[in-house]
Coordinates of C-alpha atoms and ligand atoms in Angstrom, one line a residue:
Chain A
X1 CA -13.0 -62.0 19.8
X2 CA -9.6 -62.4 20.6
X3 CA -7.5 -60.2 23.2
X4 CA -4.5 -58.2 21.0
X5 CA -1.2 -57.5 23.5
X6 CA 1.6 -55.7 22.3
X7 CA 4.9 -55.2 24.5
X8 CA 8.6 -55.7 24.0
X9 CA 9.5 -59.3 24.7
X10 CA 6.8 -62.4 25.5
X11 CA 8.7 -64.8 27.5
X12 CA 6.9 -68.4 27.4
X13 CA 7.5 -70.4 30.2
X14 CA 7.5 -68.7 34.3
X15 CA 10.3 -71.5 35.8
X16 CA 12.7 -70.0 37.2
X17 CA 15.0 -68.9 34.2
X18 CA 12.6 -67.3 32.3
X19 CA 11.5 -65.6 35.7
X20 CA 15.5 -64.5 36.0
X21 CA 15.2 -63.3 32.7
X22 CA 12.5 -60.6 33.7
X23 CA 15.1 -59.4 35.8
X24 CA 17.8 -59.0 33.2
X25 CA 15.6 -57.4 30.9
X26 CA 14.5 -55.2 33.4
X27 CA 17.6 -54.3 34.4
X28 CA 17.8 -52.9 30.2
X29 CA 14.2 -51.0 30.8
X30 CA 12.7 -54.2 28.8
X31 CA 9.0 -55.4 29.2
X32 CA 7.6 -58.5 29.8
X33 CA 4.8 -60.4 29.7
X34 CA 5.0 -64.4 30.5
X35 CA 3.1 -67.3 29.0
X36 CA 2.6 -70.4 31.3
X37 CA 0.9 -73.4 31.1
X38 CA 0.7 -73.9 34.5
X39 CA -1.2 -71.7 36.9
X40 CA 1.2 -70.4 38.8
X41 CA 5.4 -69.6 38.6
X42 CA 8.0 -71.6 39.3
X43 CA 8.4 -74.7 36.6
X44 CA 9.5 -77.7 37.4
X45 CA 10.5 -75.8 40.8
X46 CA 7.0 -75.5 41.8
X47 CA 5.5 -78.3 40.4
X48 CA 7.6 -81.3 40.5
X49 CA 9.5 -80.4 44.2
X50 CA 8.3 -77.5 45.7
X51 CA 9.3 -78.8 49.4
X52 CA 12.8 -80.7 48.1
X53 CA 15.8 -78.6 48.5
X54 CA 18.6 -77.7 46.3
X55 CA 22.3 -77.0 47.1
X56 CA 23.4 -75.1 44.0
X57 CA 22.1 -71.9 43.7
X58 CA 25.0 -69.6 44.3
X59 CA 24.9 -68.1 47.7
X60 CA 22.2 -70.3 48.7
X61 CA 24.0 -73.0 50.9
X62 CA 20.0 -74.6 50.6
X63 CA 17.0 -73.3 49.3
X64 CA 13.7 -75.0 48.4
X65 CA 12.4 -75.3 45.0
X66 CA 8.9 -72.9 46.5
X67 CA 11.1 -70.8 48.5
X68 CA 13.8 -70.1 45.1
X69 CA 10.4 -69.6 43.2
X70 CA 9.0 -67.2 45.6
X71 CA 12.6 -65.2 45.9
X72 CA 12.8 -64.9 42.3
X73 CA 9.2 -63.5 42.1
X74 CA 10.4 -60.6 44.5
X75 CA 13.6 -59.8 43.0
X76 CA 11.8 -59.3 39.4
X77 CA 8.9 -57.9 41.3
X78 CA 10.2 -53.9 40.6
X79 CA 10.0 -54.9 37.1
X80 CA 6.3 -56.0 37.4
X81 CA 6.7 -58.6 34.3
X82 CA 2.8 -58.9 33.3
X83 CA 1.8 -63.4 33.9
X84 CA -0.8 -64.9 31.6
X85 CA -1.4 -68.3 33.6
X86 CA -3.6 -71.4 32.5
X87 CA -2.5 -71.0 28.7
X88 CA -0.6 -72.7 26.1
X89 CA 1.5 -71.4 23.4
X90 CA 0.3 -72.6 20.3
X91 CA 2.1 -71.0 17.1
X92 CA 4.6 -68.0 16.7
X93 CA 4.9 -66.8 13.5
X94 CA 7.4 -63.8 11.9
X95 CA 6.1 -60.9 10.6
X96 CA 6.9 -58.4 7.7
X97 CA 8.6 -56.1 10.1
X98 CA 11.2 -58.3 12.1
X99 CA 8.4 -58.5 14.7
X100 CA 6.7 -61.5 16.2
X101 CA 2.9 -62.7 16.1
X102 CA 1.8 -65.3 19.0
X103 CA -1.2 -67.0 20.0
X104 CA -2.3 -68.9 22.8
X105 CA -4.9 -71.8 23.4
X106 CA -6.9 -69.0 25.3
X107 CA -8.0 -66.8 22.1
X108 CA -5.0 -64.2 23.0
X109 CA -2.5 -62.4 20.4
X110 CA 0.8 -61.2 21.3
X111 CA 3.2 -58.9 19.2
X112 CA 6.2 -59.0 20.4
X113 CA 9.9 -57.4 19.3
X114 CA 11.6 -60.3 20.7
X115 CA 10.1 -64.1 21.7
X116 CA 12.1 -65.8 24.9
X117 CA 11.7 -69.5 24.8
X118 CA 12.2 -70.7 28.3
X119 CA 10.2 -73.7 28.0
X120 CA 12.2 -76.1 30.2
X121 CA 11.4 -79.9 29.7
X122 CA 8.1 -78.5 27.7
X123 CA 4.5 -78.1 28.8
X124 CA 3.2 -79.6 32.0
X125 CA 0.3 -81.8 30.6
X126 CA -2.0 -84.3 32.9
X127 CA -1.1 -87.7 33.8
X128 CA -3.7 -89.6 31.4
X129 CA -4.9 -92.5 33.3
X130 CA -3.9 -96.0 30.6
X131 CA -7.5 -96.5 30.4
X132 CA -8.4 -97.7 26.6
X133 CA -10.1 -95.6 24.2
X134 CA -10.4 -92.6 27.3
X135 CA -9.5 -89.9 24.1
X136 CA -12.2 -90.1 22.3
X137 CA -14.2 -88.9 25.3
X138 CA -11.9 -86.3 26.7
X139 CA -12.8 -82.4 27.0
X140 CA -16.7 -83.8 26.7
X141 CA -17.4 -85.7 29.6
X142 CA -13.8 -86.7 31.1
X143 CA -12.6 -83.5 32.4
X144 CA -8.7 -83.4 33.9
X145 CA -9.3 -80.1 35.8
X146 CA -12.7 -77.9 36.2
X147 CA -12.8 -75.1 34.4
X148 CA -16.7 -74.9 34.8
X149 CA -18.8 -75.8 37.6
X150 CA -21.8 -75.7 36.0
X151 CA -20.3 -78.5 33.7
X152 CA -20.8 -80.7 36.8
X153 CA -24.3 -79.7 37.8
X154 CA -26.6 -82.4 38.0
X155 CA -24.6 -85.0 37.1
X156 CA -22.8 -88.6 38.1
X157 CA -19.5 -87.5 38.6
X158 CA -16.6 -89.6 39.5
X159 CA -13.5 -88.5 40.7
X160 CA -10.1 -90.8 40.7
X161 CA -7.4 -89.6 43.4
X162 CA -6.0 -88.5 46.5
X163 CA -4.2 -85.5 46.1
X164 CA -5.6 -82.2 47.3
X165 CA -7.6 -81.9 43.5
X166 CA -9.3 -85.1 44.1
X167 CA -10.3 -83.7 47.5
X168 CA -11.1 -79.9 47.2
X169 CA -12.8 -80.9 43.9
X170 CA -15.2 -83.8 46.0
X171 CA -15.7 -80.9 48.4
X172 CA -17.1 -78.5 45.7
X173 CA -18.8 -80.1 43.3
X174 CA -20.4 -82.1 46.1
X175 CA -23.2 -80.0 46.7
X176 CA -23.8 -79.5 42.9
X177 CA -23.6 -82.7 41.7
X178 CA -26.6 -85.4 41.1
X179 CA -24.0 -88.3 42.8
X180 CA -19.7 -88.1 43.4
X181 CA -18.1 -91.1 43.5
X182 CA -14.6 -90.6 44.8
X183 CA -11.9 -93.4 43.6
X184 CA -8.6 -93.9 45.5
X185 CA -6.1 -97.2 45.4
X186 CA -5.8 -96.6 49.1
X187 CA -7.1 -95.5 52.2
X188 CA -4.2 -93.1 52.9
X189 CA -4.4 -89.5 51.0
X190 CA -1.5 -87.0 49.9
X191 CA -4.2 -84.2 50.7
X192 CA -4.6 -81.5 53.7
X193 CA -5.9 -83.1 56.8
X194 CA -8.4 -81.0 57.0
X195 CA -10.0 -82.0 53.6
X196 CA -9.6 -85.4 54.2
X197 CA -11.2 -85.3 57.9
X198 CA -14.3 -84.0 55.7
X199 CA -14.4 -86.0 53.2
X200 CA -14.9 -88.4 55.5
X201 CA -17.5 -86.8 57.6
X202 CA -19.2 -86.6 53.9
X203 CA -18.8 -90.3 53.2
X204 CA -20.5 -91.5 56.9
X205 CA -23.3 -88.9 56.0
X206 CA -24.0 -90.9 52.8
X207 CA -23.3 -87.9 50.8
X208 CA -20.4 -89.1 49.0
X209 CA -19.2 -92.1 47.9
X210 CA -15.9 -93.7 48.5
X211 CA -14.8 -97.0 47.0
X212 CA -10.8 -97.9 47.0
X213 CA -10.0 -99.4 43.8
X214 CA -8.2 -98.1 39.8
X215 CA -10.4 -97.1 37.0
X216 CA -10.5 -99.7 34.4
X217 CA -13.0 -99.2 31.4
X218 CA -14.9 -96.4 30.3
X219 CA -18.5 -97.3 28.7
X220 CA -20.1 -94.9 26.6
X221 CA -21.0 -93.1 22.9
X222 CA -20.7 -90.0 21.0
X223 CA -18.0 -88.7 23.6
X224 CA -20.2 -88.9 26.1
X225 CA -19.8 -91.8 28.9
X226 CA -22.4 -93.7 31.2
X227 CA -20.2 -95.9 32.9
X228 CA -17.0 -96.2 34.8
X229 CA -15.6 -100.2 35.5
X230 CA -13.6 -100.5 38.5
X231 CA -11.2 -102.5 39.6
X232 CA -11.7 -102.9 43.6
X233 CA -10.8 -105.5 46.5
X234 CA -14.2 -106.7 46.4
X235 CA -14.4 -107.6 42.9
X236 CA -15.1 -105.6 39.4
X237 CA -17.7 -103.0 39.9
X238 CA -19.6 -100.7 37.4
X239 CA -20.3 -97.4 38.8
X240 CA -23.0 -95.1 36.8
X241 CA -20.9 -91.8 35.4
X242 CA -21.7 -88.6 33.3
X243 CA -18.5 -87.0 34.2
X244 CA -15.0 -88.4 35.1
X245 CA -12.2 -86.2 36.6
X246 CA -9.3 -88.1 36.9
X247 CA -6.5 -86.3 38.9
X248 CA -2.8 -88.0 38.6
X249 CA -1.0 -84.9 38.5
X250 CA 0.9 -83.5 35.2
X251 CA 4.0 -84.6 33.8
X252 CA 6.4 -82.3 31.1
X253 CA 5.0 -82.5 26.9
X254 CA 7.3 -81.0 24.4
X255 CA 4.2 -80.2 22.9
X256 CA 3.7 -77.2 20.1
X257 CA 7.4 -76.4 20.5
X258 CA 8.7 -78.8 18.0
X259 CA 6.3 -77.0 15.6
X260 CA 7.7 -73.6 15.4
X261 CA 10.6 -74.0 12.9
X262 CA 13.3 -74.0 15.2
X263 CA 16.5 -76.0 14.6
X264 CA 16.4 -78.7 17.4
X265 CA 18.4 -81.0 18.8
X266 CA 16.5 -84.2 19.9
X267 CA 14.1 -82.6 22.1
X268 CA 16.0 -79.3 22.6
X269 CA 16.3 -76.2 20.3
X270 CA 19.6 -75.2 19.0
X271 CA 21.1 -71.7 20.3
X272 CA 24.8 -70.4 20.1
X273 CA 26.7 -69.3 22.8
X274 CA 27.0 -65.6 22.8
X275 CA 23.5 -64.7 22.5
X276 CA 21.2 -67.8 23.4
X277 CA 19.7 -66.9 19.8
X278 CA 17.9 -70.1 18.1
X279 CA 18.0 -70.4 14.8
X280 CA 15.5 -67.8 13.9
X281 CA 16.9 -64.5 14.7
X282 CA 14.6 -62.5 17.5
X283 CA 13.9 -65.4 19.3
X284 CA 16.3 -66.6 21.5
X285 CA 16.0 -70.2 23.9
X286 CA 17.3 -70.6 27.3
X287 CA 17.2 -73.0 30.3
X288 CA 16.3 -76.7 30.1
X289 CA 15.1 -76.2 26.4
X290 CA 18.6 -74.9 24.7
X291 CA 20.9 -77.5 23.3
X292 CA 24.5 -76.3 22.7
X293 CA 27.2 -78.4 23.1
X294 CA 28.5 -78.7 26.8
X295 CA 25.1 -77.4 28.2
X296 CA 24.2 -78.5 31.7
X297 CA 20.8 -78.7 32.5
X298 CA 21.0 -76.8 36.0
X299 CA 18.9 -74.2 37.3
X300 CA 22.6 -72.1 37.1
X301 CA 23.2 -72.1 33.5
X302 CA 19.8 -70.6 32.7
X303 CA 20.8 -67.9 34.8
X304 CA 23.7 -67.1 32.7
X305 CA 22.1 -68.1 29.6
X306 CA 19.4 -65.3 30.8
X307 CA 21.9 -62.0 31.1
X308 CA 23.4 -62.8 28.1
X309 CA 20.3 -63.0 26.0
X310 CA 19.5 -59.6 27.6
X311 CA 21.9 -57.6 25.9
X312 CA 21.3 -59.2 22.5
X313 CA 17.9 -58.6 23.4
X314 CA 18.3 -55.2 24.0
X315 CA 19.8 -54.0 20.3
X316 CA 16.5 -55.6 19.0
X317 CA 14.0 -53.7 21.5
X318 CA 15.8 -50.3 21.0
X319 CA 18.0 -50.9 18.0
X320 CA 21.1 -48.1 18.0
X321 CA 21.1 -47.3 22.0
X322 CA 24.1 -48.0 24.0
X323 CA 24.1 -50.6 26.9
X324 CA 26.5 -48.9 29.3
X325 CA 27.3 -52.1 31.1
X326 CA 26.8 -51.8 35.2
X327 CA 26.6 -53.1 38.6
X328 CA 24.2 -53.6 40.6
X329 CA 25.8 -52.6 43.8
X330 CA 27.5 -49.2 42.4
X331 CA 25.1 -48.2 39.7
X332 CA 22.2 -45.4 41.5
X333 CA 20.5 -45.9 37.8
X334 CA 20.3 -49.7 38.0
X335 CA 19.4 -49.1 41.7
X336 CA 16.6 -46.4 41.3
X337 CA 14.9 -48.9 38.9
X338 CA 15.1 -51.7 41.6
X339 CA 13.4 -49.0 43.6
X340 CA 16.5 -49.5 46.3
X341 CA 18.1 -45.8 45.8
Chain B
X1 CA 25.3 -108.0 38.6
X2 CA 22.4 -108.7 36.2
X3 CA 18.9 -106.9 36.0
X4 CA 16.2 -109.1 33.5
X5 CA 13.5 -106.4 31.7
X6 CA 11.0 -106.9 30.2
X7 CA 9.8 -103.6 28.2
X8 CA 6.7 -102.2 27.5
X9 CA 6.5 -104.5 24.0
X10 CA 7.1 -107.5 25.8
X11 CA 10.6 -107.7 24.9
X12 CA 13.5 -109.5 27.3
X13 CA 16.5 -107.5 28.0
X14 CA 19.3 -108.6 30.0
X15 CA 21.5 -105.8 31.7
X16 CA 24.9 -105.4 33.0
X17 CA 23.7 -103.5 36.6
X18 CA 26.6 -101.3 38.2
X19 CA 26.8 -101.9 42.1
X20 CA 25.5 -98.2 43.9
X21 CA 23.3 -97.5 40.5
X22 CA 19.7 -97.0 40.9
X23 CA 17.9 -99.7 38.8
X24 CA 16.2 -96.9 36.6
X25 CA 19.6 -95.2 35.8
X26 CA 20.2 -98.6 34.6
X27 CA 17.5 -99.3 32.4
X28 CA 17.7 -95.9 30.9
X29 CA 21.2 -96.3 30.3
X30 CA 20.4 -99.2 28.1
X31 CA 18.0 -96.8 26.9
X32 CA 14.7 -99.0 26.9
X33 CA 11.6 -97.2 26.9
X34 CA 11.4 -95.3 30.4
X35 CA 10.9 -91.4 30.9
X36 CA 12.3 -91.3 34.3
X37 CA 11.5 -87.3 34.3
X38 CA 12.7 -86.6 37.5
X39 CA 15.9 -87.7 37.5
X40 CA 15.9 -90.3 40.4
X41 CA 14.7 -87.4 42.7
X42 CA 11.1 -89.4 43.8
X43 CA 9.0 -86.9 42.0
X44 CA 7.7 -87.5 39.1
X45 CA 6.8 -91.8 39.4
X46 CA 7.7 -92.2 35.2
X47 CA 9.8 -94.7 36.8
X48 CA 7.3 -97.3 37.4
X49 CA 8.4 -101.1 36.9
X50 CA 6.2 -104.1 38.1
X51 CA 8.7 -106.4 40.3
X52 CA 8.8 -110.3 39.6
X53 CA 6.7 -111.8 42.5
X54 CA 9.8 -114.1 43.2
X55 CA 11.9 -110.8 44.1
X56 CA 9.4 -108.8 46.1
X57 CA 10.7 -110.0 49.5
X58 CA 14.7 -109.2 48.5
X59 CA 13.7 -106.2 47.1
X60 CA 11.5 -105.1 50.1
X61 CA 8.5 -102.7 50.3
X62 CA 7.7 -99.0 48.8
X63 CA 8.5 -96.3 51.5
X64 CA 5.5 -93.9 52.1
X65 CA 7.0 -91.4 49.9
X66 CA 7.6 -93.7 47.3
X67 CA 3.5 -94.8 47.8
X68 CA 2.9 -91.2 48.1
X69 CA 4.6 -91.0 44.2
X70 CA 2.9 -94.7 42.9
X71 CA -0.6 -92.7 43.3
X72 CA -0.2 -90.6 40.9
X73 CA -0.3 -93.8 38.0
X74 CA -3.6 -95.7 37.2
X75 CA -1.7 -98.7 37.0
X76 CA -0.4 -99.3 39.9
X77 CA -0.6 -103.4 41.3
X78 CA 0.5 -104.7 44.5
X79 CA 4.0 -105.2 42.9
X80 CA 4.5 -101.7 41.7
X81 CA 7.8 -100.1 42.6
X82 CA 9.7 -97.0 41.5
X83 CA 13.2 -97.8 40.1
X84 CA 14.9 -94.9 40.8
X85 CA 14.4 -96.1 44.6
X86 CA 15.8 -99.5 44.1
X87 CA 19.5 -99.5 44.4
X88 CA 21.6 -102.1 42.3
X89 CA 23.6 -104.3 44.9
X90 CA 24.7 -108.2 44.3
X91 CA 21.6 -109.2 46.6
X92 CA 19.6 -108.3 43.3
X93 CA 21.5 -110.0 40.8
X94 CA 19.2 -111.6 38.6
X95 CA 16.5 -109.5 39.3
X96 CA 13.4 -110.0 37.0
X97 CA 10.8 -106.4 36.2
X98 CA 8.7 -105.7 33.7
X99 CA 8.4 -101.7 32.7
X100 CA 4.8 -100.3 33.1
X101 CA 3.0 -98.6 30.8
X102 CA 2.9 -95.1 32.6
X103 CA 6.7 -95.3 32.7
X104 CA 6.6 -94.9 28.7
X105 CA 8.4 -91.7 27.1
X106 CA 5.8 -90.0 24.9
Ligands
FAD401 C1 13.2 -83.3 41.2 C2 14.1 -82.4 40.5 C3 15.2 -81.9 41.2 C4 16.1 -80.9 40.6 N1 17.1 -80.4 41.3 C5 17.9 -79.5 40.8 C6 19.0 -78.9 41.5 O1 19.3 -79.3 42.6 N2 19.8 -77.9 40.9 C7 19.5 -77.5 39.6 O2 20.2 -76.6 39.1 N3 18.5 -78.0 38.9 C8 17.7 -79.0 39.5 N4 16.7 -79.5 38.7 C9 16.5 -79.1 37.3 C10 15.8 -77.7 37.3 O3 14.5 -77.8 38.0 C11 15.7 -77.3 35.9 O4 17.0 -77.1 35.4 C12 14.9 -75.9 35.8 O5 13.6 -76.0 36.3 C13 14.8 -75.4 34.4 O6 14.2 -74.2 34.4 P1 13.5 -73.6 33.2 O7 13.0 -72.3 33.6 O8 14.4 -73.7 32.0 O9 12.3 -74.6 32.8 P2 11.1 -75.2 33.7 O10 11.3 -75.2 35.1 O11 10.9 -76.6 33.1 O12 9.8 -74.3 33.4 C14 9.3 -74.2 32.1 C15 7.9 -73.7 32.1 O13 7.5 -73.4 30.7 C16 6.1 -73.8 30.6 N5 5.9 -74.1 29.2 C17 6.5 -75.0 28.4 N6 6.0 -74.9 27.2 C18 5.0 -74.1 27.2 C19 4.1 -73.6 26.2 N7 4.1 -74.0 24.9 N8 3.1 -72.7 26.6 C20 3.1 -72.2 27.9 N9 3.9 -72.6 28.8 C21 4.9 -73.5 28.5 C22 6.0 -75.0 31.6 O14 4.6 -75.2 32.0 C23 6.9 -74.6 32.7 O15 6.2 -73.9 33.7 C24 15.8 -80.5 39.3 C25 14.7 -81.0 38.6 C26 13.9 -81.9 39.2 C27 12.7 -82.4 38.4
FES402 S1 12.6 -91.0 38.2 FE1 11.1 -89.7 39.0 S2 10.3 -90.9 40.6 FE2 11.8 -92.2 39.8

């Protein structure tokens, strides 16, 4: 059975303009629950260059893309925005009433008075390795993150990487597993020293198997391989396999975006400039995803883009009040909410 | 100075390069088929060209970083390179790469 949430405004997408638009909202006595793919918040902050610095946040001379992340998580953090991780956003559809209906890959059902796209480039998806035909046996026996362990029990597994997924994951399943076969191009790793040092340990104690090389074909029927071809120094090998985990990071999907009715512009949706609304009214688009003309795609605008939507957010969620408009630094009402008077 | 491409489909495209450019700001400024994602910021690696063997020396070897980046493509060879970390000077004019599959837009 499905879960049914119901709360003011669903904002899809935790990078760090939807994560300033908690804070606006907030600021107006608006809840907010977000929608990421990803499993944690931040965007293309936290996932593309967590340890990179940028130079252009106001009053930040320089500021990491994991350190912006984390100091926009405490700023919204009186607010305590509610964060559905590890989902997608599928459809959103309008209802009788003005409201919105959502649903989510994970079985989940949102009603919403407003929808806040902040979708940035789109959906972080995994890197799918160019091996031929490897659809037909996805989400059976080639898994790109475990979401079971008992999926793994017993079985061949191979796993292609050298990130810290390849690693923990060799770590984990290891003990579960009827044989691991891990796969890297080379013999250095992007993966804590730690985990490395044992996988290591685990490959001179013949537990594990390591072999430096690419995947190249996939044999197999019904979904369901048998055998993995590598490519390797020493020659072509075929490894035996049940279960393939191949871990090349993610990169950005417009994915089910495109499909909600939205005027776009090439890969962006259409929004005007007082209100960030697209071109369905109730559900407004900022950041990276927005299209008007003269946008800038910088971390900055979506900041703006953010307070703006606010206050046309606002005369949706409580339709008639009056948005006295404040500071920060004088208002005691704006402060008492931050929990700072 | 002149980059030669060849895309995804095989196809030969010649380019005007622009001294200081990085070669993928080039090649997407022609706009052939390359998703570049990151910008040129050595994150992302959807910037993946295979260099001509005859230019590997001139254009010289991957930094660890860049490495670091190439892992995360399953079809990487030992002439892989990222673009976006191969700067457009007159030492590479006539430079010949071919754009790899991973570097496709969707
Ligand atoms: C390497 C690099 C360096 C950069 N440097 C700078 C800089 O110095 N200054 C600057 O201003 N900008 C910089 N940028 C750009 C900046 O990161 C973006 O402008 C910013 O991240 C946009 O924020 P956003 O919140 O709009 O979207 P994003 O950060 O892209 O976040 C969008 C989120 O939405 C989620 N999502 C999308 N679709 C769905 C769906 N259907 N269901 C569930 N979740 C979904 C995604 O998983 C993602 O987490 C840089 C970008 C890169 C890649
Ligand atoms: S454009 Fe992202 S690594 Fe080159």
């Amino acid at each position: 059975m499905s879960t049914e949430i119901t709360t003011d405004v669903v904002v899809i997408g935790a990078g760090p303009c939807g994560l300033f638009a908690a804070f606006e909202l907030g600021l107006l006595d608006i809840k907010c629950h977000f929608i990421d793919i990803l499993d944690r918040p931040g965007g293309q902050c936290a996932e593309l260059y967590p340890e990179k610095p940028i130079y252009d946040i106001p009053a930040f001379p320089v500021v990491t893309g994991q350190q912006l992340t984390d100091n926009l998580m405490a700023q919204i953090a009186p607010f305590a925005p509610e964060f559905h991780f590890n989902r997608m956003v599928n459809s959103i559809e309008k209802q009788e009433d003005g409201s919105f209906k959502l649903e989510t890959d994970a079985d989940e059902i949102f009603h919403a008075k407003v929808i806040v796209i902040a979708a940035g480039g789109g959906s972080f998806q995994p890197k799918r390795p160019p091996v031929e035909g490897i659809e037909q046996y996805e989400n059976k026996s080639v898994f790109y993150a475990v979401r079971k362990m008992d999926d793994f029990r017993d079985q061949d597994v191979v796993i292609v990487g050298g990130g810290d997924s390849a690693l923990d994951w060799t770590l984990n399943l290891q003990p579960i597993v009827r044989s691991l076969t891990l796969v890297h191009r080379r013999d250095a790793f992007k993966a804590a020293p730690a985990s490395v040092n044992k996988m290591k340990e685990m490959v001179m104690e013949g537990k594990i198997n390591f072999l430096l090389g690419q995947i190249g074909k996939l044999d197999g029927e019904n979904g369901q391989i048998n055998h993995v071809h590598l490519t390797t120094d020493a020659g072509d090998l075929s490894v035996p396999a049940t279960r393939l985990l191949p871990f090349f990071g993610l990169t950005m999907k417009l994915g089910p975006v495109a499909d909600w009715g939205l005027e776009l512009n090439d890969n962006t949706i259409k929004v005007d400039t007082e209100k960030f609304e697209t071109s369905v009214p109730g559900i407004f688009a900022i950041g990276d995803i927005n299209w008007y003309p003269g946008k800038l795609k910088l971390i900055l605008s979506g900041f703006h883009e953010a307070a703006l939507m606010a206050q046309a957010a606002k005369a949706i969620v409580s339709p008639g009040e009056r948005v006295v408009f404040q500071y920060t630094t004088s208002s005691t009402k704006l402060q008492k909410k931050l929990g700072v008077a | 100075m002149i980059i030669n491409v060849t895309d995804q489909a095989g196809e030969n495209h010649e380019l005007e390069g622009l001294e200081g450019w990085r070669v993928m700001e080039v090649i997407r400024d022609w706009g052939l088929n390359i998703k570049a994602e990151c910008g040129g910021a050595l994150s992302c690696a959807t910037c993946h060209v295979y260099v001509d063997k005859d230019w590997l020396d001139v254009v010289g070897a991957p930094s660890d970083d860049e490495e670091d980046m190439l892992d995360s493509v399953g079809d990487v060879r030992s002439n892989s390179r990222l673009s976006c970390q191969i700067l457009c000077s007159d030492a590479l004019d006539g430079l010949k790469l071919t754009l790899a599959p991973s570097a496709a837009k969707d």
